[in-house]
mmCIF file of N, CA and C in Angstrom:
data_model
loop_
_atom_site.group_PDB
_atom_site.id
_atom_site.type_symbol
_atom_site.label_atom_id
_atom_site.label_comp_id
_atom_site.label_asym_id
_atom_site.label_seq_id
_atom_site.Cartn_x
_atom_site.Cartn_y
_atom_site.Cartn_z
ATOM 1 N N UNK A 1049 92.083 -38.291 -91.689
ATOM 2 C CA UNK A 1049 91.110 -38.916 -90.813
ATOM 3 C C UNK A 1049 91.815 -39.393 -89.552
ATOM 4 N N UNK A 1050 91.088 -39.069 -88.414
ATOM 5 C CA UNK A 1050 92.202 -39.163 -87.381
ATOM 6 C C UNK A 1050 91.142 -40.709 -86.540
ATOM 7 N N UNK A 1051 92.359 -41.282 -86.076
ATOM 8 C CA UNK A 1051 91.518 -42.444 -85.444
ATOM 9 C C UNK A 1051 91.353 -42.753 -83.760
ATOM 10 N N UNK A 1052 89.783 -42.850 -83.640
ATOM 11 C CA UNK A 1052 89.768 -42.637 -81.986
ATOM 12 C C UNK A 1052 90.294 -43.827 -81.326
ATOM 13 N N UNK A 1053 90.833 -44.041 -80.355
ATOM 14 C CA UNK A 1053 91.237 -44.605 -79.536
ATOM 15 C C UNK A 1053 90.390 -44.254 -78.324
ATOM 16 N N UNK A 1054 90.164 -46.078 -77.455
ATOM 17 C CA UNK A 1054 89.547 -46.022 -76.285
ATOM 18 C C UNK A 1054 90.443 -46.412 -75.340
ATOM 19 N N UNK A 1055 90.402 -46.080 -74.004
ATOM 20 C CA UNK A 1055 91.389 -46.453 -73.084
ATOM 21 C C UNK A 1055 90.403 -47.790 -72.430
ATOM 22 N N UNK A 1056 91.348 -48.389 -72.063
ATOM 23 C CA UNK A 1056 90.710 -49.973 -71.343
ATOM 24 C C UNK A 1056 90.045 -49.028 -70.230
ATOM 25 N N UNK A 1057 88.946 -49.713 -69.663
ATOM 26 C CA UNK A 1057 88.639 -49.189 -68.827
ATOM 27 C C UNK A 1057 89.374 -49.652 -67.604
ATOM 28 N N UNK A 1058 90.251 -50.727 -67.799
ATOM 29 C CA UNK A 1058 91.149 -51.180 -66.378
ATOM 30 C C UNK A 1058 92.001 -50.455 -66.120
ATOM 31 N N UNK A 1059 92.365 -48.992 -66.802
ATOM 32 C CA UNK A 1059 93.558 -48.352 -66.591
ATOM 33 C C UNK A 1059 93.336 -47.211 -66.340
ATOM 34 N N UNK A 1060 92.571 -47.168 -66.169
ATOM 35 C CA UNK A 1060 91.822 -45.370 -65.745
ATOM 36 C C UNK A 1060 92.195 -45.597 -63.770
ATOM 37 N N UNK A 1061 92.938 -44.941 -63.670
ATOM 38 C CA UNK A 1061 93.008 -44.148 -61.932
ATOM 39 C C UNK A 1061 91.932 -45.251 -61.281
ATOM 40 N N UNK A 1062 90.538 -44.568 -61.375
ATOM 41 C CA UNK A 1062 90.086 -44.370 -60.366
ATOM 42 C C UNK A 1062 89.107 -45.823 -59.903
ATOM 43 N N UNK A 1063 88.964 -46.469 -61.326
ATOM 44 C CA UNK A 1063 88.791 -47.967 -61.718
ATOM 45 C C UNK A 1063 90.247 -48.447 -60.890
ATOM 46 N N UNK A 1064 91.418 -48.556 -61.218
ATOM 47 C CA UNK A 1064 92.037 -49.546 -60.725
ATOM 48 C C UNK A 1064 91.883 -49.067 -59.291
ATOM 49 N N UNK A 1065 91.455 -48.074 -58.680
ATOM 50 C CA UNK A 1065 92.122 -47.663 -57.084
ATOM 51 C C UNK A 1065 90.407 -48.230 -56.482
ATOM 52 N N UNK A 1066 89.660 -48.422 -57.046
ATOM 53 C CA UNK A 1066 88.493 -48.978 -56.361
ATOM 54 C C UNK A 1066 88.700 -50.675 -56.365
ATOM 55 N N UNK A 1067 89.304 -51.259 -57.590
ATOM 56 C CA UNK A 1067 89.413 -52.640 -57.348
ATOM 57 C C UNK A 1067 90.792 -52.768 -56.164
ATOM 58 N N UNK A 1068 91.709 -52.121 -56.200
ATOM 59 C CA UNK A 1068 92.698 -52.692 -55.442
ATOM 60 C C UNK A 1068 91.871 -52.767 -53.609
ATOM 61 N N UNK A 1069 90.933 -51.343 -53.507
ATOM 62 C CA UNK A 1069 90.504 -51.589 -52.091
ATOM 63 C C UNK A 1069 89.719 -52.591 -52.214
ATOM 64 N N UNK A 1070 89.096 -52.990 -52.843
ATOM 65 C CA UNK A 1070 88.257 -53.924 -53.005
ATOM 66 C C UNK A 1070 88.459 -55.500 -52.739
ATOM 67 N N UNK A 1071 90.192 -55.409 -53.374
ATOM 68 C CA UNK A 1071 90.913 -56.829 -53.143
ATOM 69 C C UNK A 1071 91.326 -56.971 -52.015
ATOM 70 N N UNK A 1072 91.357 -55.533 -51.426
ATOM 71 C CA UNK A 1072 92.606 -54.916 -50.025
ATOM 72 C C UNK A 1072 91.897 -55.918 -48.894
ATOM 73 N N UNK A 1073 90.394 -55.908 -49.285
ATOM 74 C CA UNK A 1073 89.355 -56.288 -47.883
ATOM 75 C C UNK A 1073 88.591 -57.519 -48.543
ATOM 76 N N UNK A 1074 89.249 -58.383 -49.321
ATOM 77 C CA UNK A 1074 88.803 -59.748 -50.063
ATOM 78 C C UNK A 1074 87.255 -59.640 -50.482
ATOM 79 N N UNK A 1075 87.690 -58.408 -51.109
ATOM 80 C CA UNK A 1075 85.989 -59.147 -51.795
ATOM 81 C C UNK A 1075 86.102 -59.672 -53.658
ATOM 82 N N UNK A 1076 85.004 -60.301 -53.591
ATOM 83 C CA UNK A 1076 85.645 -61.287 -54.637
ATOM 84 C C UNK A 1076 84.951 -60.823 -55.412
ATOM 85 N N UNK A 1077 84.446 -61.592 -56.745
ATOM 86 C CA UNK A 1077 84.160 -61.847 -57.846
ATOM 87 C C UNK A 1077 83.744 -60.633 -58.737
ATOM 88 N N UNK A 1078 84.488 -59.591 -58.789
ATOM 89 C CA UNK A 1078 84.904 -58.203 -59.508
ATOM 90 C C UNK A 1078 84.347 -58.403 -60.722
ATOM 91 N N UNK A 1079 83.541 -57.532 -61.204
ATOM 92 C CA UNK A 1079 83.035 -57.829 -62.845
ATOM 93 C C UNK A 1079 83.333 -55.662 -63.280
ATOM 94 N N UNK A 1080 84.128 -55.598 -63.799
ATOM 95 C CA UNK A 1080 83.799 -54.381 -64.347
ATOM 96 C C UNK A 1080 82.779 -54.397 -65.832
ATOM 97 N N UNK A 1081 81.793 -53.337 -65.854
ATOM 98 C CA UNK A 1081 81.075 -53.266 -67.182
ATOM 99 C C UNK A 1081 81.348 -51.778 -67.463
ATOM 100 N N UNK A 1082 81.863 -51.871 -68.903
ATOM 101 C CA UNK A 1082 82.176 -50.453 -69.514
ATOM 102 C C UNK A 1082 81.066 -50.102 -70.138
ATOM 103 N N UNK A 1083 80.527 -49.150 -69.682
ATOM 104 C CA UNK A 1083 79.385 -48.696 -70.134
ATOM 105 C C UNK A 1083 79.030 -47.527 -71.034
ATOM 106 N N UNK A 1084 80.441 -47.270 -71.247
ATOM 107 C CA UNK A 1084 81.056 -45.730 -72.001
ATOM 108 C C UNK A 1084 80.150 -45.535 -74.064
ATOM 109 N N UNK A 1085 80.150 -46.825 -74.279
ATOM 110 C CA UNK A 1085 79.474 -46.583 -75.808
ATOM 111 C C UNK A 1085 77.874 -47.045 -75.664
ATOM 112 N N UNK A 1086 77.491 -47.405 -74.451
ATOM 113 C CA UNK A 1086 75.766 -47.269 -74.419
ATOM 114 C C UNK A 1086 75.429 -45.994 -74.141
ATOM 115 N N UNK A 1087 74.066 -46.123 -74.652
ATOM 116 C CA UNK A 1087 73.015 -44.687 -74.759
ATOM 117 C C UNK A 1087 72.380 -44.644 -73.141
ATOM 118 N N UNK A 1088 72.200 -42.900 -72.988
ATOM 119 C CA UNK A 1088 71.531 -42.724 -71.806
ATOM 120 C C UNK A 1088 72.058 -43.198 -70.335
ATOM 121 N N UNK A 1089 73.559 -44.050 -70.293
ATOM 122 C CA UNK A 1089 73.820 -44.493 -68.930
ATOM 123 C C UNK A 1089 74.365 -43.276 -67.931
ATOM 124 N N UNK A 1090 74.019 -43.466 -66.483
ATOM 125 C CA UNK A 1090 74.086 -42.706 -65.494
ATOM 126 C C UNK A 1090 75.621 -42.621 -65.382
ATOM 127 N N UNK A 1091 76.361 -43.568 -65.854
ATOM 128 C CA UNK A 1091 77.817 -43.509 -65.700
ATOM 129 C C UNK A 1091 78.582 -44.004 -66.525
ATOM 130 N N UNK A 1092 80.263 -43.855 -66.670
ATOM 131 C CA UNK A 1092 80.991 -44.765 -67.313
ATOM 132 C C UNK A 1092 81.185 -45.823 -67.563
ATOM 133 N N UNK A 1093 81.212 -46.480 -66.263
ATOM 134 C CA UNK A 1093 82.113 -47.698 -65.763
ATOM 135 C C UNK A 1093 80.624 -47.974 -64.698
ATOM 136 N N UNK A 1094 79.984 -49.294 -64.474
ATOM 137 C CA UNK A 1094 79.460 -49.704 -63.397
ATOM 138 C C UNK A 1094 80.570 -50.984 -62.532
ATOM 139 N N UNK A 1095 81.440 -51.120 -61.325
ATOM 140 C CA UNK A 1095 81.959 -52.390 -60.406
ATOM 141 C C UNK A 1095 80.905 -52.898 -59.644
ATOM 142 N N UNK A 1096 80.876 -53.857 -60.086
ATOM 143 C CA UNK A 1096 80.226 -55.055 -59.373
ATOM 144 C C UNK A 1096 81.246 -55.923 -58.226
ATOM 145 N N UNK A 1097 80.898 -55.945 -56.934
ATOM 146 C CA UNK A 1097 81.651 -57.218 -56.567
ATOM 147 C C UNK A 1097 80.894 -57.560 -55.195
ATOM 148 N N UNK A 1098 81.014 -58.553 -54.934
ATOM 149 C CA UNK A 1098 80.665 -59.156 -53.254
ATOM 150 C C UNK A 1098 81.218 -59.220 -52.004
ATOM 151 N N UNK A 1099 80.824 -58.979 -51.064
ATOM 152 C CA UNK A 1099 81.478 -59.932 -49.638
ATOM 153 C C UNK A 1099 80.451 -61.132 -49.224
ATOM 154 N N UNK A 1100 80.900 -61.337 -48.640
ATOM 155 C CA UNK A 1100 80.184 -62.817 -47.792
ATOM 156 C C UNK A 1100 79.549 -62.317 -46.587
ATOM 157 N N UNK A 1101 79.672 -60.861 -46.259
ATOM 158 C CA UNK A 1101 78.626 -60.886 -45.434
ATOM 159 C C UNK A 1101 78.423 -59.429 -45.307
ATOM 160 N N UNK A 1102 77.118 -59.154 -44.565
ATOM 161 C CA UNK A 1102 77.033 -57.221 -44.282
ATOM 162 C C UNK A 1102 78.167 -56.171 -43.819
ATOM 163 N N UNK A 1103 78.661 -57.004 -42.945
ATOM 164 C CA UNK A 1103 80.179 -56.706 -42.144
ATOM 165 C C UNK A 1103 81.119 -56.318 -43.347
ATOM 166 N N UNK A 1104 81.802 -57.430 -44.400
ATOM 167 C CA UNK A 1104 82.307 -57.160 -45.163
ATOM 168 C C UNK A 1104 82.045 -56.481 -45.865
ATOM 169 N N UNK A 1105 80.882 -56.376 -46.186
ATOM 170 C CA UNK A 1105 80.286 -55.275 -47.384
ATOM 171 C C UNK A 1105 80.277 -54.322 -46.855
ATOM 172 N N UNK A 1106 80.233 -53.502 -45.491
ATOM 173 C CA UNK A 1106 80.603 -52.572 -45.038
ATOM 174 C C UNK A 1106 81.866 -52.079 -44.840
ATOM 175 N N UNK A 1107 82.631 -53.115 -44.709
ATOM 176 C CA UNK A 1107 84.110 -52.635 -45.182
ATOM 177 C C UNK A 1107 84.411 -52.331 -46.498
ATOM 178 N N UNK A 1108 84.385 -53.552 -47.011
ATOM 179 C CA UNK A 1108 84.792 -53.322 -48.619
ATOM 180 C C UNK A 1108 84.073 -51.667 -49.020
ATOM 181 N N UNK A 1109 83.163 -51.229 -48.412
ATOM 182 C CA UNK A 1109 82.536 -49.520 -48.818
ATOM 183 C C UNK A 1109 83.457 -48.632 -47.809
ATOM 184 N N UNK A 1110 83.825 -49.120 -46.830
ATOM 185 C CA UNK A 1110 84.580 -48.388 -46.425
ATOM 186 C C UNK A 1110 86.442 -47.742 -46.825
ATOM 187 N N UNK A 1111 86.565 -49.108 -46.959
ATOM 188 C CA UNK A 1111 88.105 -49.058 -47.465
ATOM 189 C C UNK A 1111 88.642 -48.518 -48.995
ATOM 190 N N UNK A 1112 87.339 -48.510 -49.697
ATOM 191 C CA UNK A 1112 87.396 -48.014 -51.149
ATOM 192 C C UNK A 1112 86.802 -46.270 -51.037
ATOM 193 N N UNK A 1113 85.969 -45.903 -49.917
ATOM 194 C CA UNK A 1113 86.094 -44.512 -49.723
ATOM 195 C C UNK A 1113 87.719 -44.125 -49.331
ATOM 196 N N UNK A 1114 88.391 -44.891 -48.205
ATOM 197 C CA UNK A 1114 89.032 -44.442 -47.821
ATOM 198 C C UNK A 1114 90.372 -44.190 -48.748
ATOM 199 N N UNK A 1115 90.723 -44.921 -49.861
ATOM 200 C CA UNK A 1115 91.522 -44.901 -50.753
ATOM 201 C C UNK A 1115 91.223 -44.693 -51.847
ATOM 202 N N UNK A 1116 90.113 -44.248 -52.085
ATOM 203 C CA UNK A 1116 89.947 -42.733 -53.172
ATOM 204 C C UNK A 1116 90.614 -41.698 -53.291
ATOM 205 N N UNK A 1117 89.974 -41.537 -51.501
ATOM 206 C CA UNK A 1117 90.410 -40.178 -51.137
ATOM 207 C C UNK A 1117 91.812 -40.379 -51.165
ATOM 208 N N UNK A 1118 92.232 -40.678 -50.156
ATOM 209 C CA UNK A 1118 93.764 -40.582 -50.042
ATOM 210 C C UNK A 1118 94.364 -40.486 -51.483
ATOM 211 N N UNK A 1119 94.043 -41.835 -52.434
ATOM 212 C CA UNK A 1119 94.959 -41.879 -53.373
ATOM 213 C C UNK A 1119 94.767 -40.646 -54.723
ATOM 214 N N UNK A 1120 93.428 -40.179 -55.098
ATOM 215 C CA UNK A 1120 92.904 -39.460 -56.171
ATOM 216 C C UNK A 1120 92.864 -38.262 -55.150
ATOM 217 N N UNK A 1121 92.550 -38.095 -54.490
ATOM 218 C CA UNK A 1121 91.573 -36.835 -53.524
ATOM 219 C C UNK A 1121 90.074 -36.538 -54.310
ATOM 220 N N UNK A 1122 89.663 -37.614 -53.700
ATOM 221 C CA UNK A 1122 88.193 -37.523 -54.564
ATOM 222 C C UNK A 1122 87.601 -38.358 -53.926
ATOM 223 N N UNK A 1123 85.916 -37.648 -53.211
ATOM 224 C CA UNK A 1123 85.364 -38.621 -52.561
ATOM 225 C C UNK A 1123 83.600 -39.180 -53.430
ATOM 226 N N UNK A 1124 82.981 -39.531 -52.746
ATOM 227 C CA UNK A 1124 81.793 -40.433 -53.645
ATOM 228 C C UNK A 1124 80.670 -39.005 -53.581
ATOM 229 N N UNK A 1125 80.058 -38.813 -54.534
ATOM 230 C CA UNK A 1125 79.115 -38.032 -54.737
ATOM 231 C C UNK A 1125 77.773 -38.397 -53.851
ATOM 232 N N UNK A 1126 77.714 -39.902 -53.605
ATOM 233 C CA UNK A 1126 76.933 -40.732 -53.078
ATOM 234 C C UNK A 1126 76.600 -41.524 -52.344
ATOM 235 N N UNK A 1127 75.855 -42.201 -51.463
ATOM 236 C CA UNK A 1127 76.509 -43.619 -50.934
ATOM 237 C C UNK A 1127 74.920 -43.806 -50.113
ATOM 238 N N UNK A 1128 74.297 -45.408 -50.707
ATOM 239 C CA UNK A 1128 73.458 -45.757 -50.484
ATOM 240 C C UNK A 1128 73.344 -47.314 -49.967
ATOM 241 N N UNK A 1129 72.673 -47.752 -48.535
ATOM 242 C CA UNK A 1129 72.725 -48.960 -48.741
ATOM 243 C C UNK A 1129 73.616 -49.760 -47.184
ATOM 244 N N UNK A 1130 74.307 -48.500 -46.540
ATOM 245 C CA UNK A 1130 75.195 -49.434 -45.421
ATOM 246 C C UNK A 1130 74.158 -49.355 -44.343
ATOM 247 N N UNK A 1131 72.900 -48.782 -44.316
ATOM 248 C CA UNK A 1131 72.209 -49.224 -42.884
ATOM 249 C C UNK A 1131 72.127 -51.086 -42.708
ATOM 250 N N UNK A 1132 71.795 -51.531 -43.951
ATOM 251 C CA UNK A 1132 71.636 -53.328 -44.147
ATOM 252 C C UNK A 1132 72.792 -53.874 -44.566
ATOM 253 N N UNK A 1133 73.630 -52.868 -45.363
ATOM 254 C CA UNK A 1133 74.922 -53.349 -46.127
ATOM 255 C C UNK A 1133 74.902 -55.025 -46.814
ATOM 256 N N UNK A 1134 73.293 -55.193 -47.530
ATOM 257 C CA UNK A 1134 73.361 -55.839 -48.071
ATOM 258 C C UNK A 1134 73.140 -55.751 -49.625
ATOM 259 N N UNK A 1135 73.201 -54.431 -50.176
ATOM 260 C CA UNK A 1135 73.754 -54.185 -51.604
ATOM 261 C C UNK A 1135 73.979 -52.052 -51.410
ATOM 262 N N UNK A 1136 75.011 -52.296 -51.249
ATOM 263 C CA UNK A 1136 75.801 -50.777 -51.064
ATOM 264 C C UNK A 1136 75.848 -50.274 -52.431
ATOM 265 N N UNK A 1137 75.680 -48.980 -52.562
ATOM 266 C CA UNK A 1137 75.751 -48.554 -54.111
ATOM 267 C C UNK A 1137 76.498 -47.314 -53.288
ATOM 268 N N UNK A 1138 77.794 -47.169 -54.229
ATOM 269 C CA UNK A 1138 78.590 -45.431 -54.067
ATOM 270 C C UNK A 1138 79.069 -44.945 -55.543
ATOM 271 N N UNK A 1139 78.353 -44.042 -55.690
ATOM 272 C CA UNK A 1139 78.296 -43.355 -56.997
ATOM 273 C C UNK A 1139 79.711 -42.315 -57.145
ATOM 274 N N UNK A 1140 80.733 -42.531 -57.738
ATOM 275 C CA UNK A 1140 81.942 -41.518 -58.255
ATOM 276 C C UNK A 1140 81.218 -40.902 -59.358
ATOM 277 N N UNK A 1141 80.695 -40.079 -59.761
ATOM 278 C CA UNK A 1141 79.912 -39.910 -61.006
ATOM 279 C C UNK A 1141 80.263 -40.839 -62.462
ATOM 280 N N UNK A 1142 81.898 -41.106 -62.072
ATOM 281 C CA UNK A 1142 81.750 -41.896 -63.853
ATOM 282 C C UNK A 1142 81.413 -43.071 -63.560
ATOM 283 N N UNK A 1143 82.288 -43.403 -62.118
ATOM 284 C CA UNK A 1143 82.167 -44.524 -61.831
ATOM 285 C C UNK A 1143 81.360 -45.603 -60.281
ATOM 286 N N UNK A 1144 80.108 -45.951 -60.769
ATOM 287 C CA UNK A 1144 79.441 -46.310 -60.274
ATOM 288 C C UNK A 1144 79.707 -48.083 -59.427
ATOM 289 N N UNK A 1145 79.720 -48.076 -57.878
ATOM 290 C CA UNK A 1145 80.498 -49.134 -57.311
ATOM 291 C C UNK A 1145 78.846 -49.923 -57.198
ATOM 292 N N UNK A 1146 78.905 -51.203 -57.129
ATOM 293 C CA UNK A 1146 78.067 -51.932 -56.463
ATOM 294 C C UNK A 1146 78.335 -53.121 -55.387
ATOM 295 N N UNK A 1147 78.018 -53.282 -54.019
ATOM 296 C CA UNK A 1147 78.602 -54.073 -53.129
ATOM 297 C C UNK A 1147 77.316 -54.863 -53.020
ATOM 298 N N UNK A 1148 77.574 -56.540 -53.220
ATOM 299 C CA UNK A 1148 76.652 -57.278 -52.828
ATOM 300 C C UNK A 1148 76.998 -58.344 -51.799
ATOM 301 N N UNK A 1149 76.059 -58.878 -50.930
ATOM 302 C CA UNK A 1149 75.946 -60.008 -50.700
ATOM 303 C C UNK A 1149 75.573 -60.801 -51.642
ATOM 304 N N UNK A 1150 75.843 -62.230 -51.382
ATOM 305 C CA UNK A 1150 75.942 -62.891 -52.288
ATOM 306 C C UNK A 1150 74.205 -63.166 -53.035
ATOM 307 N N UNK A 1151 73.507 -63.564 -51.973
ATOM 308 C CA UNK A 1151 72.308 -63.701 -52.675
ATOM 309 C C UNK A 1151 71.569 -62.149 -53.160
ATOM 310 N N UNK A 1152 71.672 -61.250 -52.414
ATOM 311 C CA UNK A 1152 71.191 -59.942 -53.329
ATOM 312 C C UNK A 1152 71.602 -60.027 -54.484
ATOM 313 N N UNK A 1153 73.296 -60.045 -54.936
ATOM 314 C CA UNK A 1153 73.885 -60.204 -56.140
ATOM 315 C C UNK A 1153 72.702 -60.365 -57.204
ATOM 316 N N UNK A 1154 72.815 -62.147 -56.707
ATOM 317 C CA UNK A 1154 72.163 -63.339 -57.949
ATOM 318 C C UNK A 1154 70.699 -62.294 -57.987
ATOM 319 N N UNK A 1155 69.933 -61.905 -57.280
ATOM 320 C CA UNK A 1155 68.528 -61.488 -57.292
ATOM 321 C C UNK A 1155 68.479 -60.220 -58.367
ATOM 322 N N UNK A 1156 69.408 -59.529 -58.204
ATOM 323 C CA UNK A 1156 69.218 -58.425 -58.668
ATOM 324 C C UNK A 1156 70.036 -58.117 -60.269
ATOM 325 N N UNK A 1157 70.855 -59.288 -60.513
ATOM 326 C CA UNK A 1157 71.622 -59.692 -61.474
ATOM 327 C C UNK A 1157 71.914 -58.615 -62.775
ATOM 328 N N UNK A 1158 73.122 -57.307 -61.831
ATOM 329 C CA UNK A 1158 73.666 -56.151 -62.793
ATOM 330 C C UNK A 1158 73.903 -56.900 -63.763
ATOM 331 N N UNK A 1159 74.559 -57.735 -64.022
ATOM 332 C CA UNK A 1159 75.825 -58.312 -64.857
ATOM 333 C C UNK A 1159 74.483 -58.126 -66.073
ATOM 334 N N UNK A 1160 73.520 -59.290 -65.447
ATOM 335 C CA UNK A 1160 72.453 -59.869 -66.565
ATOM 336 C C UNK A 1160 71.721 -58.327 -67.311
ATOM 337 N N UNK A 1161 71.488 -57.361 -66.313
ATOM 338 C CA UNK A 1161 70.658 -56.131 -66.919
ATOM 339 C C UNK A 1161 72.023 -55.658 -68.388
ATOM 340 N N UNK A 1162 72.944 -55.396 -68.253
ATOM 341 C CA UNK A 1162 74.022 -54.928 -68.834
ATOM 342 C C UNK A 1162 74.809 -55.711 -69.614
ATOM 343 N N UNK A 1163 74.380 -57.404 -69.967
ATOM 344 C CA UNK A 1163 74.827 -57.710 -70.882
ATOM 345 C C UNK A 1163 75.476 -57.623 -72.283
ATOM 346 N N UNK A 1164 74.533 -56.280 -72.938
ATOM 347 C CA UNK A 1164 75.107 -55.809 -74.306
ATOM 348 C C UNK A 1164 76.232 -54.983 -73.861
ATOM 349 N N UNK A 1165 76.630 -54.525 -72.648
ATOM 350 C CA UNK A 1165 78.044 -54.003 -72.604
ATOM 351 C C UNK A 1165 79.249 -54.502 -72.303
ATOM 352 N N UNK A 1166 80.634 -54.513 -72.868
ATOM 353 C CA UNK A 1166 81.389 -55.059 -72.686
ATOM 354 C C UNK A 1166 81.532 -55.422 -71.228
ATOM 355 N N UNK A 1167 81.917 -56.838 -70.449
ATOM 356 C CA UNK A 1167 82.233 -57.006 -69.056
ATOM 357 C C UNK A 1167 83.360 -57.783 -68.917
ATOM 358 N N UNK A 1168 84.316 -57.186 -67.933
ATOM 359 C CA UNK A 1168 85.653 -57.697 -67.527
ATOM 360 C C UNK A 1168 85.768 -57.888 -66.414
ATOM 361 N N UNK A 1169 85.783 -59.742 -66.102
ATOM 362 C CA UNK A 1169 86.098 -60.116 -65.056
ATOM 363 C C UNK A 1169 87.463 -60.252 -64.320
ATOM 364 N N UNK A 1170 87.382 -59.651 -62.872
ATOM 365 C CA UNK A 1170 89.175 -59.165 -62.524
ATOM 366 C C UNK A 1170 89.013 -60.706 -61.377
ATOM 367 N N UNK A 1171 90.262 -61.704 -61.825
ATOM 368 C CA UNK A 1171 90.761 -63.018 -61.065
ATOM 369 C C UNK A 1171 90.331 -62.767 -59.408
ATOM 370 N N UNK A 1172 89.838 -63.353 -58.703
ATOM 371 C CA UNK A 1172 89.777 -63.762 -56.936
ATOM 372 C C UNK A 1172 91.335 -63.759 -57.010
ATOM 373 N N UNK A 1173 91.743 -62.929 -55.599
ATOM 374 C CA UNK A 1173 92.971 -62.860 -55.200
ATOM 375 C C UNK A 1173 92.981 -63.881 -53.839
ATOM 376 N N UNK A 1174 93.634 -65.237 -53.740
ATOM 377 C CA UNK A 1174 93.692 -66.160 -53.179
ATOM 378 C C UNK A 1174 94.009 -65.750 -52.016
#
């Protein structure tokens, strides 16, 4: 009987190279949800995180395209959301990004829809 093993989802490529741009351009409060043992999800992995404002949230989407590519060579299948850049969605197929302002965040509350899946919060980088 052979036994499966899961990889953290913090160690997969393309998960850590979206949080590091993510930290690169201070956006904070990072929630990864592994979504890999629920039924029917559009993806692996959903990132959650914020800026403090449209500006930032347009960066933070920018700087995490830009170091995809460079670092994986792999760009977003998708990208919805920077005309207001007040909740950016860019779809990697496994891995699905979400950029909020802060009050869209609370309104629309991923974390809360996805509760039954495991969620790992990554520390504010000071």
């Amino acid at each position: 009987m052979t036994k499966k093993t899961t990889t953290n989802i913090t160690t997969i490529p393309l998960v850590k190279t979206i949080v590091n741009a993510i930290q690169d351009k201070k956006g904070q409060d990072i929630t990864l949800i592994d979504l890999r043992g629920m039924e029917g999800t559009i993806a692996q992995c959903f990132i959650v995180c914020q800026g403090s404002s449209p500006t930032q949230v347009e960066a933070i989407a920018s700087e995490v395209s830009d170091q995809v590519r460079e670092a994986l060579r792999e760009k977003a299948i998708g990208c919805v959301g920077l005309e207001q850049a007040h909740w950016v969605a860019i779809d990697f197929a496994d891995v699905m990004l979400h950029i909020f302002v802060p009050d869209m965040r609370q309104y629309y509350d991923i974390e809360g829809l996805w509760q039954d899946a495991p969620q790992t919060q990554i520390p504010n980088l000071d």
